[in-house]
Short mmCIF file of C-alpha atoms and ligand atoms in Angstrom, two decimals:
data_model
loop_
_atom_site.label_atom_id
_atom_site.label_comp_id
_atom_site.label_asym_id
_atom_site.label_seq_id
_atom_site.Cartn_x
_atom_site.Cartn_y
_atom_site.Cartn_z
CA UNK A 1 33.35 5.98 -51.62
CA UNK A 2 31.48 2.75 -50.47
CA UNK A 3 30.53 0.95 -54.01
CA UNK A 4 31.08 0.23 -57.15
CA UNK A 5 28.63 -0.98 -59.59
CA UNK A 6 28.96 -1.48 -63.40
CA UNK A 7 29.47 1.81 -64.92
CA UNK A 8 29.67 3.77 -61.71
CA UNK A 9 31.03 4.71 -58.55
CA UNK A 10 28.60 5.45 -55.72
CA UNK A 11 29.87 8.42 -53.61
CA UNK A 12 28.21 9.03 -50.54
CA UNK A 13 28.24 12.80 -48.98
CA UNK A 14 26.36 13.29 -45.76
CA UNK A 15 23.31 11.87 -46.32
CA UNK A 16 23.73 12.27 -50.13
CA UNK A 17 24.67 9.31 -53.05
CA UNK A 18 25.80 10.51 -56.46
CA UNK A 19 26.24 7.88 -59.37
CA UNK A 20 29.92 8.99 -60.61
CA UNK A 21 32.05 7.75 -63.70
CA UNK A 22 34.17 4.69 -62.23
CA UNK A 23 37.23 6.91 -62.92
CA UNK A 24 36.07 9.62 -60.17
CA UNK A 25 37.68 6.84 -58.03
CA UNK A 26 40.68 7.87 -59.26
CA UNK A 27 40.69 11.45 -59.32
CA UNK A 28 37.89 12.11 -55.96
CA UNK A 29 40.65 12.96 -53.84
CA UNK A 30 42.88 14.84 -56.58
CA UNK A 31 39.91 17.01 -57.58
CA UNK A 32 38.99 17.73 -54.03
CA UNK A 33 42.28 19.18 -53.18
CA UNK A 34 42.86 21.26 -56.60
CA UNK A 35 44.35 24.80 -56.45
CA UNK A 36 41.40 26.89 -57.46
CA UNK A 37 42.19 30.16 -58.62
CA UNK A 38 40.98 33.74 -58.20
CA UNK A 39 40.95 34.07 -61.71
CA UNK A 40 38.97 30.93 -62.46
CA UNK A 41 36.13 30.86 -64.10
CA UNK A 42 33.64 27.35 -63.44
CA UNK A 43 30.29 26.25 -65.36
CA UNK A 44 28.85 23.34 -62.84
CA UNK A 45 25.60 21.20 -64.26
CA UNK A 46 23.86 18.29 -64.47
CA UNK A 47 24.76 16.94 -67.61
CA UNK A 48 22.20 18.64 -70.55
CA UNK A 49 21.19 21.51 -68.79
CA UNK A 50 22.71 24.52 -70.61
CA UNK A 51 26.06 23.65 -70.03
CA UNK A 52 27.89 24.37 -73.35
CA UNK A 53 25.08 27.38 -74.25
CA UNK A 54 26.44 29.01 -70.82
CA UNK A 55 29.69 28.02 -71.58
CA UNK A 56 30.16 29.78 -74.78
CA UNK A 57 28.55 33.06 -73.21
CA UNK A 58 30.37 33.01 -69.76
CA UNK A 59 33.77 32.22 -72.26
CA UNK A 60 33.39 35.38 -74.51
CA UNK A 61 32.47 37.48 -71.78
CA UNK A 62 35.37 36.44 -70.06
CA UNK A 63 37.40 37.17 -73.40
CA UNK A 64 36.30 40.57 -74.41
CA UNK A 65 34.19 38.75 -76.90
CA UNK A 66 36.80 37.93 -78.96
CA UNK A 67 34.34 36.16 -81.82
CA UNK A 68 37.69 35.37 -83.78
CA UNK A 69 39.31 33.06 -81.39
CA UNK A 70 35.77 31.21 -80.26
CA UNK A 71 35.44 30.42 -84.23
CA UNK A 72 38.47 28.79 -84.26
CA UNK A 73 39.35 26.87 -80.98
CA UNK A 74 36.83 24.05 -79.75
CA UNK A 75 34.92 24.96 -76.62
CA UNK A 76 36.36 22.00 -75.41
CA UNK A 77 39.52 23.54 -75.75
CA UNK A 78 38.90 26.87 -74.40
CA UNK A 79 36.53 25.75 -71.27
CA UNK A 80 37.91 22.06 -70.76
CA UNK A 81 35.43 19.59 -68.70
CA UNK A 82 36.55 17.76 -65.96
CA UNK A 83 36.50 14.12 -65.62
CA UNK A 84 34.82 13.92 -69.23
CA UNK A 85 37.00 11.12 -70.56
CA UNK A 86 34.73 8.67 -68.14
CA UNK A 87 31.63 9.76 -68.35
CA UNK A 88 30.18 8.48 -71.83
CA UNK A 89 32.23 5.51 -71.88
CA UNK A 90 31.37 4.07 -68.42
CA UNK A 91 27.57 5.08 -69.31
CA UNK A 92 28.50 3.06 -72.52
CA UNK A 93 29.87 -0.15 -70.41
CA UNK A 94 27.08 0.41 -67.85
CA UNK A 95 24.66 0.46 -71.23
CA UNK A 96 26.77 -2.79 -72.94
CA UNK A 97 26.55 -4.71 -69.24
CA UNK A 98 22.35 -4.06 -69.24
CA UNK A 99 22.02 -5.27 -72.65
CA UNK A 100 21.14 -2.10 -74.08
CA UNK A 101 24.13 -1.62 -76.24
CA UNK A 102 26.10 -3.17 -78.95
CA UNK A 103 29.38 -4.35 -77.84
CA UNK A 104 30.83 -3.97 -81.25
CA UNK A 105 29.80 -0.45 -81.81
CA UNK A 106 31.54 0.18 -78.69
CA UNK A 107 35.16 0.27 -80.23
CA UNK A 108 37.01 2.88 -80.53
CA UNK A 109 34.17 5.17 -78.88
CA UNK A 110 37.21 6.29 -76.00
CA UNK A 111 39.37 6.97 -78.64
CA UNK A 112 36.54 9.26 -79.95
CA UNK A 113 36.95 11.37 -77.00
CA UNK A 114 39.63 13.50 -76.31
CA UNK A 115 39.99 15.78 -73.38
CA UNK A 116 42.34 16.95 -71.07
CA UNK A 117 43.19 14.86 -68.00
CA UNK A 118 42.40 16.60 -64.54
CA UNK A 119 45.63 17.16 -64.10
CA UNK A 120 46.24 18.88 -66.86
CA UNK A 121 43.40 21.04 -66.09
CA UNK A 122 45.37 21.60 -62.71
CA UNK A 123 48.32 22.57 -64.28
CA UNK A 124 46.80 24.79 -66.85
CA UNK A 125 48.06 28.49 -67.07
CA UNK A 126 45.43 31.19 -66.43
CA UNK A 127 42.64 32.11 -66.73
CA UNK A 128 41.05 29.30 -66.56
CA UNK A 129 37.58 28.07 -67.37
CA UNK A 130 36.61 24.61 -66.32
CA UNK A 131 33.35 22.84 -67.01
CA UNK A 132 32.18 19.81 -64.30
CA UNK A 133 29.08 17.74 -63.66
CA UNK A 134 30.24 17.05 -60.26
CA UNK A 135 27.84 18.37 -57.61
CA UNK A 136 29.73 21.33 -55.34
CA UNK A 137 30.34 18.90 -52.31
CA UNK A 138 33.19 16.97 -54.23
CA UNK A 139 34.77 20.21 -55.77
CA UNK A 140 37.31 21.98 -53.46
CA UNK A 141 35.95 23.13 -50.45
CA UNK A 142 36.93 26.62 -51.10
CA UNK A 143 35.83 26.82 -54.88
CA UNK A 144 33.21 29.26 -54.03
CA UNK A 145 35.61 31.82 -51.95
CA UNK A 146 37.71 32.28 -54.36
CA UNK A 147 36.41 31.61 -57.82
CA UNK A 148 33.59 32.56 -60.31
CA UNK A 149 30.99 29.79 -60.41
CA UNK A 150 27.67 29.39 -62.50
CA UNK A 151 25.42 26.55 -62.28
CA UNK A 152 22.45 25.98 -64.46
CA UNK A 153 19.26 23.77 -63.85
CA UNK A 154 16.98 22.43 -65.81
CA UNK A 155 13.47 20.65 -65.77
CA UNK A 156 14.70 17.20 -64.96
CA UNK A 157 12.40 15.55 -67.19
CA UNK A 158 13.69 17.95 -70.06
CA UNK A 159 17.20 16.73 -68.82
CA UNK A 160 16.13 12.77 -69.20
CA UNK A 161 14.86 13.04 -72.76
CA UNK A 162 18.23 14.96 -74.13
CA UNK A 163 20.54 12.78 -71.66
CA UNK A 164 18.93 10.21 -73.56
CA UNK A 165 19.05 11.41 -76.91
CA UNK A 166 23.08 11.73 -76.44
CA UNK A 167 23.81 8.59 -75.25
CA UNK A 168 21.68 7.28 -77.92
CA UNK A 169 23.22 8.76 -80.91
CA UNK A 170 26.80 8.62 -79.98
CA UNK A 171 28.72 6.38 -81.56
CA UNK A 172 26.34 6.10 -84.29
CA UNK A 173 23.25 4.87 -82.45
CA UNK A 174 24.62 2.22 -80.74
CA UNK A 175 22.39 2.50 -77.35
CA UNK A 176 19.65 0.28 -77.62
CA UNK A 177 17.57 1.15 -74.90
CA UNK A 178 14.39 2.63 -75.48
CA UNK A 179 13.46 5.98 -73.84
CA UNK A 180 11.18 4.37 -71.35
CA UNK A 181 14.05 2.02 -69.89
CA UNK A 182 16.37 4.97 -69.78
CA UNK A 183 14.23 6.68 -67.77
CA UNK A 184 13.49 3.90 -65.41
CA UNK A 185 17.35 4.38 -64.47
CA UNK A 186 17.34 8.05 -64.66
CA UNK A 187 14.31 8.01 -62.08
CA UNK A 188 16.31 5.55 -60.10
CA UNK A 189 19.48 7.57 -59.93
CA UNK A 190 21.31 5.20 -61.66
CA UNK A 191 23.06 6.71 -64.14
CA UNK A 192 25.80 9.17 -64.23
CA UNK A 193 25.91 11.85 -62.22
CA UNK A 194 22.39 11.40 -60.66
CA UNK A 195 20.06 12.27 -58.83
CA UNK A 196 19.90 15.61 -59.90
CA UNK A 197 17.82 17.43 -57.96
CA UNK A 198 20.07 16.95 -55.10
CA UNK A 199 22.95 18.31 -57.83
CA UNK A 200 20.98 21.42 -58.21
CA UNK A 201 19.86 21.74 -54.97
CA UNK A 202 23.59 21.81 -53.58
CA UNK A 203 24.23 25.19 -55.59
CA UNK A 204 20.30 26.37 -54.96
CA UNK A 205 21.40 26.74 -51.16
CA UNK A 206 24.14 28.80 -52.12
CA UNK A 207 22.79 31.01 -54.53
CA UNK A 208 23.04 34.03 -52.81
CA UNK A 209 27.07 33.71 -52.78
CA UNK A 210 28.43 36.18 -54.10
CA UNK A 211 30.58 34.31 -56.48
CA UNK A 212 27.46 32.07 -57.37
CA UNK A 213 25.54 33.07 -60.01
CA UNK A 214 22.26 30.11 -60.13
CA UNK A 215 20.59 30.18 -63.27
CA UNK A 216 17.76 28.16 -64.94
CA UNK A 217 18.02 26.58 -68.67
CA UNK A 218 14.71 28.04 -69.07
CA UNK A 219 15.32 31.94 -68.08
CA UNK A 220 18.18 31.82 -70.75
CA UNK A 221 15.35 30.25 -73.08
CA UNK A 222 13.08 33.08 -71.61
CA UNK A 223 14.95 36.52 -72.16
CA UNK A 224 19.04 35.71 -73.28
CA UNK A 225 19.13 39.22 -73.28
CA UNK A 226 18.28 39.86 -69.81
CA UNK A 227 20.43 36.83 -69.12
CA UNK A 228 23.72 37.74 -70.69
CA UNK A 229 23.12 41.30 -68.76
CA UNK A 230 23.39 39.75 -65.52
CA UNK A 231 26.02 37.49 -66.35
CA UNK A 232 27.81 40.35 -67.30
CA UNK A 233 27.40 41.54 -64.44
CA UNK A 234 28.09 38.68 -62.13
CA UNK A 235 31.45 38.59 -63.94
CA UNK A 236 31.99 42.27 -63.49
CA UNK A 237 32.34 42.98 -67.02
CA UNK A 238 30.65 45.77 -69.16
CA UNK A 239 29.76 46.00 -72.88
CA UNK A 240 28.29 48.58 -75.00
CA UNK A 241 24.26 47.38 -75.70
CA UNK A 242 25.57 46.91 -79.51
CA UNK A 243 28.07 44.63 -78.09
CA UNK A 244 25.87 42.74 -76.32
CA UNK A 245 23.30 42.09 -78.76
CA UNK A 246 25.90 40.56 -81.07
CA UNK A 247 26.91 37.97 -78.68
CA UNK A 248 23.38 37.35 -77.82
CA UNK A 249 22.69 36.97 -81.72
CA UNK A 250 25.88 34.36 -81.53
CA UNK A 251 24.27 32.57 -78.88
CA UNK A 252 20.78 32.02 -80.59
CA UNK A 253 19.87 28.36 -80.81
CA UNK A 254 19.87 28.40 -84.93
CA UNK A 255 23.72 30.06 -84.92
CA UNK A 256 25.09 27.90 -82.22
CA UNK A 257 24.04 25.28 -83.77
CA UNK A 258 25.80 25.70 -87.10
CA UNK A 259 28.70 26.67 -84.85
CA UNK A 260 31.35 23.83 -85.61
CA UNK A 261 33.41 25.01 -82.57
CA UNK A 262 30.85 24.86 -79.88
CA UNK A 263 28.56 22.23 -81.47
CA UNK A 264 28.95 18.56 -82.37
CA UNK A 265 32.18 18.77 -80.54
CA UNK A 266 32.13 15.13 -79.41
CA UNK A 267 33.12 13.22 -82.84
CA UNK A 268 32.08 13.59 -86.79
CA UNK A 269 28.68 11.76 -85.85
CA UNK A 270 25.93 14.16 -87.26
CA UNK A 271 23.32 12.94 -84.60
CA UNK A 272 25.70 13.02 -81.61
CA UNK A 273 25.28 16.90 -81.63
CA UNK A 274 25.41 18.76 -78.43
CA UNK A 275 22.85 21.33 -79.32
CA UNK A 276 19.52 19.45 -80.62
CA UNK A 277 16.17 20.62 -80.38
CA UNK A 278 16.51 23.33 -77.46
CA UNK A 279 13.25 23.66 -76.09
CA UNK A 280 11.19 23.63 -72.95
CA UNK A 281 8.41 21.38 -71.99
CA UNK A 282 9.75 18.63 -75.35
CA UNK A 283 9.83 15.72 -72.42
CA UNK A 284 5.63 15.53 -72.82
CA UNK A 285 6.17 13.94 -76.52
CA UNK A 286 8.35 11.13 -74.70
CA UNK A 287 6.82 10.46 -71.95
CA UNK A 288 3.57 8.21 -71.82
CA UNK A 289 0.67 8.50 -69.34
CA UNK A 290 2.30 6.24 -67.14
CA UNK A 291 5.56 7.81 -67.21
CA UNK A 292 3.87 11.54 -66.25
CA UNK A 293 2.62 9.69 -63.41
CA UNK A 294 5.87 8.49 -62.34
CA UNK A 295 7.42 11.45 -62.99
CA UNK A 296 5.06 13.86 -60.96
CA UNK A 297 5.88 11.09 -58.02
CA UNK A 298 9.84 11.43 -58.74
CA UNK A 299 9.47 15.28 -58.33
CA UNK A 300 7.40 15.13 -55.83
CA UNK A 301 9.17 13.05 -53.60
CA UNK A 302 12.95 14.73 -54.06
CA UNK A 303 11.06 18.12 -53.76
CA UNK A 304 10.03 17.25 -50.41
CA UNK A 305 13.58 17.33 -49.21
CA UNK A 306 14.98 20.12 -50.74
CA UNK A 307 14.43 23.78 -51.10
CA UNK A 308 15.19 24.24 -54.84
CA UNK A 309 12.11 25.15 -56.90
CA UNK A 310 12.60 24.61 -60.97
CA UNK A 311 10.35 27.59 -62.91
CA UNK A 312 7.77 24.53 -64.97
CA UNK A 313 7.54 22.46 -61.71
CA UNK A 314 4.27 23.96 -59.65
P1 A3P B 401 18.05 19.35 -76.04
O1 A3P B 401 18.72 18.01 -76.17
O2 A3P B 401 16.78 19.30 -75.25
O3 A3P B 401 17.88 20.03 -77.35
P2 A3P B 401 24.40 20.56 -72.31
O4 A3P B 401 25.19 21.58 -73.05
O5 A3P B 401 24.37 20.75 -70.84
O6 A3P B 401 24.75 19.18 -72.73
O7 A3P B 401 22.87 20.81 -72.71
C1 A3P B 401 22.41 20.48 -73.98
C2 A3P B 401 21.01 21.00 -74.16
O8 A3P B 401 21.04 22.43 -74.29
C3 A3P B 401 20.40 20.46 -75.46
O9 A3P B 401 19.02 20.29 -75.18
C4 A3P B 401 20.69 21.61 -76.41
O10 A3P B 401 19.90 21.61 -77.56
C5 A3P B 401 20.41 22.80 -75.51
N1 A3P B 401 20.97 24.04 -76.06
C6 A3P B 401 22.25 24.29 -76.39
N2 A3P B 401 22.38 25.52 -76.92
C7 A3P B 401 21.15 26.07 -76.92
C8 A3P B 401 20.61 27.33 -77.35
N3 A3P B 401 21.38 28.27 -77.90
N4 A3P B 401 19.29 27.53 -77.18
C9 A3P B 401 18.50 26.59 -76.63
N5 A3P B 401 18.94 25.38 -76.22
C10 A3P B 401 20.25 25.13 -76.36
#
């Protein structure tokens, strides 16, 4: 850790910086050296990438899709997120500090969220299933030898629009930045958890782990049903095709999203829903000539150094 800047931390990894909540500061070296267990089961993103849609599937085919019990305990509950607690409020401070937010809408927006602590995450019986945003380099070194972990990607402009459109409504629209100034950060890999190619590129190299399983927001939007079959079998679990096609019938866009357990999970804000529009390609309605240009030269320039290759990037 070599600086701290409003809402952030700045790790540095190799060659690699990641923007982190300020309270990673306090937890880098805790997470790092967590017990991870054989029986664990991990969802690692970018934030808005398919995390809680992967969730919910990876959760119920962990739990012999037991519909009953995901209708009545919060995915929050059932697939706790690490480090959450700093994440939108430091993004909020960060947004406060850069004059983009309203100080007094601010209260009581911690309060708002309520998640486990890392530790208790550490300490939690088994199985366990644990949602992060941190990149694989700052989650125990053994994670991958002896757990289950799926990452998803996304298009990253796709990512900026809905990144945006969460920090904007929560807390009842109290982020005044336009979508144009929140993408000048998010191209800058200034905010939270960026830059996220790098994120995805960290699990991209070990995709063919066998305890990896590296899929793209936009094959689940593609064919779920082929999707949920390979999860299923990355997880070593097998369902009759009826059974199956109910949970991929849960997981349509229109049910999860009248799901009060997996959606909207944040606080009673309407807006500040999790699941929103779910689509591919929505970025081009947000982003003005100037902004394509600027994004084709972001891509282009963190595609050079990596090897990961997203399905709508050419
Ligand atoms: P949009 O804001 O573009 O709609 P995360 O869970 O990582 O925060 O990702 C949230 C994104 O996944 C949101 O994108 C949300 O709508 C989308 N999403 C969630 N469930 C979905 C589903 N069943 N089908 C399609 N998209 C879904």
């Amino acid at each position: 850790i070599y600086g701290y800047l409003k809402c952030g931390t700045f790790v540095k990894v190799g060659p690699q910086r990641y923007v982190l909540p300020a309270k990673f500061r306090r937890c880098a070296e805790y997470i790092y050296n967590m017990q991870v267990r054989p029986d664990d089961t991990w969802v690692i993103t970018f934030p808005r990438s398919g995390t809680t849609w992967t969730q919910e599937m990876v959760w119920l085919l962990q739990n012999d899709l037991d519909f009953k019990t995901a209708k009545e305990v919060p995915l929050y509950e059932r697939f706790p997120q690490l480090i959450v607690t700093a994440q939108i409020p430091d993004l909020a401070h960060y947004l406060i500090r850069a004059n983009f937010m309203n100080l007094a809408n601010f209260q009581g927006l911690d309060a708002a969220i309520r998640q486990p602590s890392w530790e208790s995450i550490d300490h939690a019986p088994s199985p366990r299933f644990i949602k992060t945003h941190l990149p694989l380099s700052l989650l125990p070194p053994n994670l991958l030898d002896v757990a289950k972990v799926v990452y998803v990607a996304r298009d990253p402009r796709d990512v900026a629009v809905s990144y945006y459109y969460l920090q904007k409504h929560i807390g009842k629209g109290i982020v005044r930045a336009s979508f144009m100034e929140f993408w000048e950060a998010f191209r800058k890999d200034l905010l939270p958890f960026t830059p996220v190619v790098a994120h995805a590129n960290e699990a991209w190299q070990k995709r063919n782990h066998k305890n990896l399983h590296f899929i793209f927001y936009e094959d689940l939007k593609k064919d779920l049903s082929l999707e949920v079959r390979s999860m299923c079998k990355f997880l070593g679990r097998e369902y009759s095709d009826l059974k199956l096609s109910l949970l991929v019938d849960h997981l349509a866009f229109d049910n999860l999203k009248k799901n009060k357990t997996v959606n909207n999970n944040l606080h009673n804000d309407q807006k500040a829903q999790f699941i929103r529009k779910g689509e591919i390609g929505g970025w081009v309605e947000h982003f003005d000539d100037k902004m394509v240009v600027q994004a084709q030269e972001y891509l282009r320039t963190r595609l050079a150094k990596v090897d990961v290759r997203y399905p709508t990037i050419p």
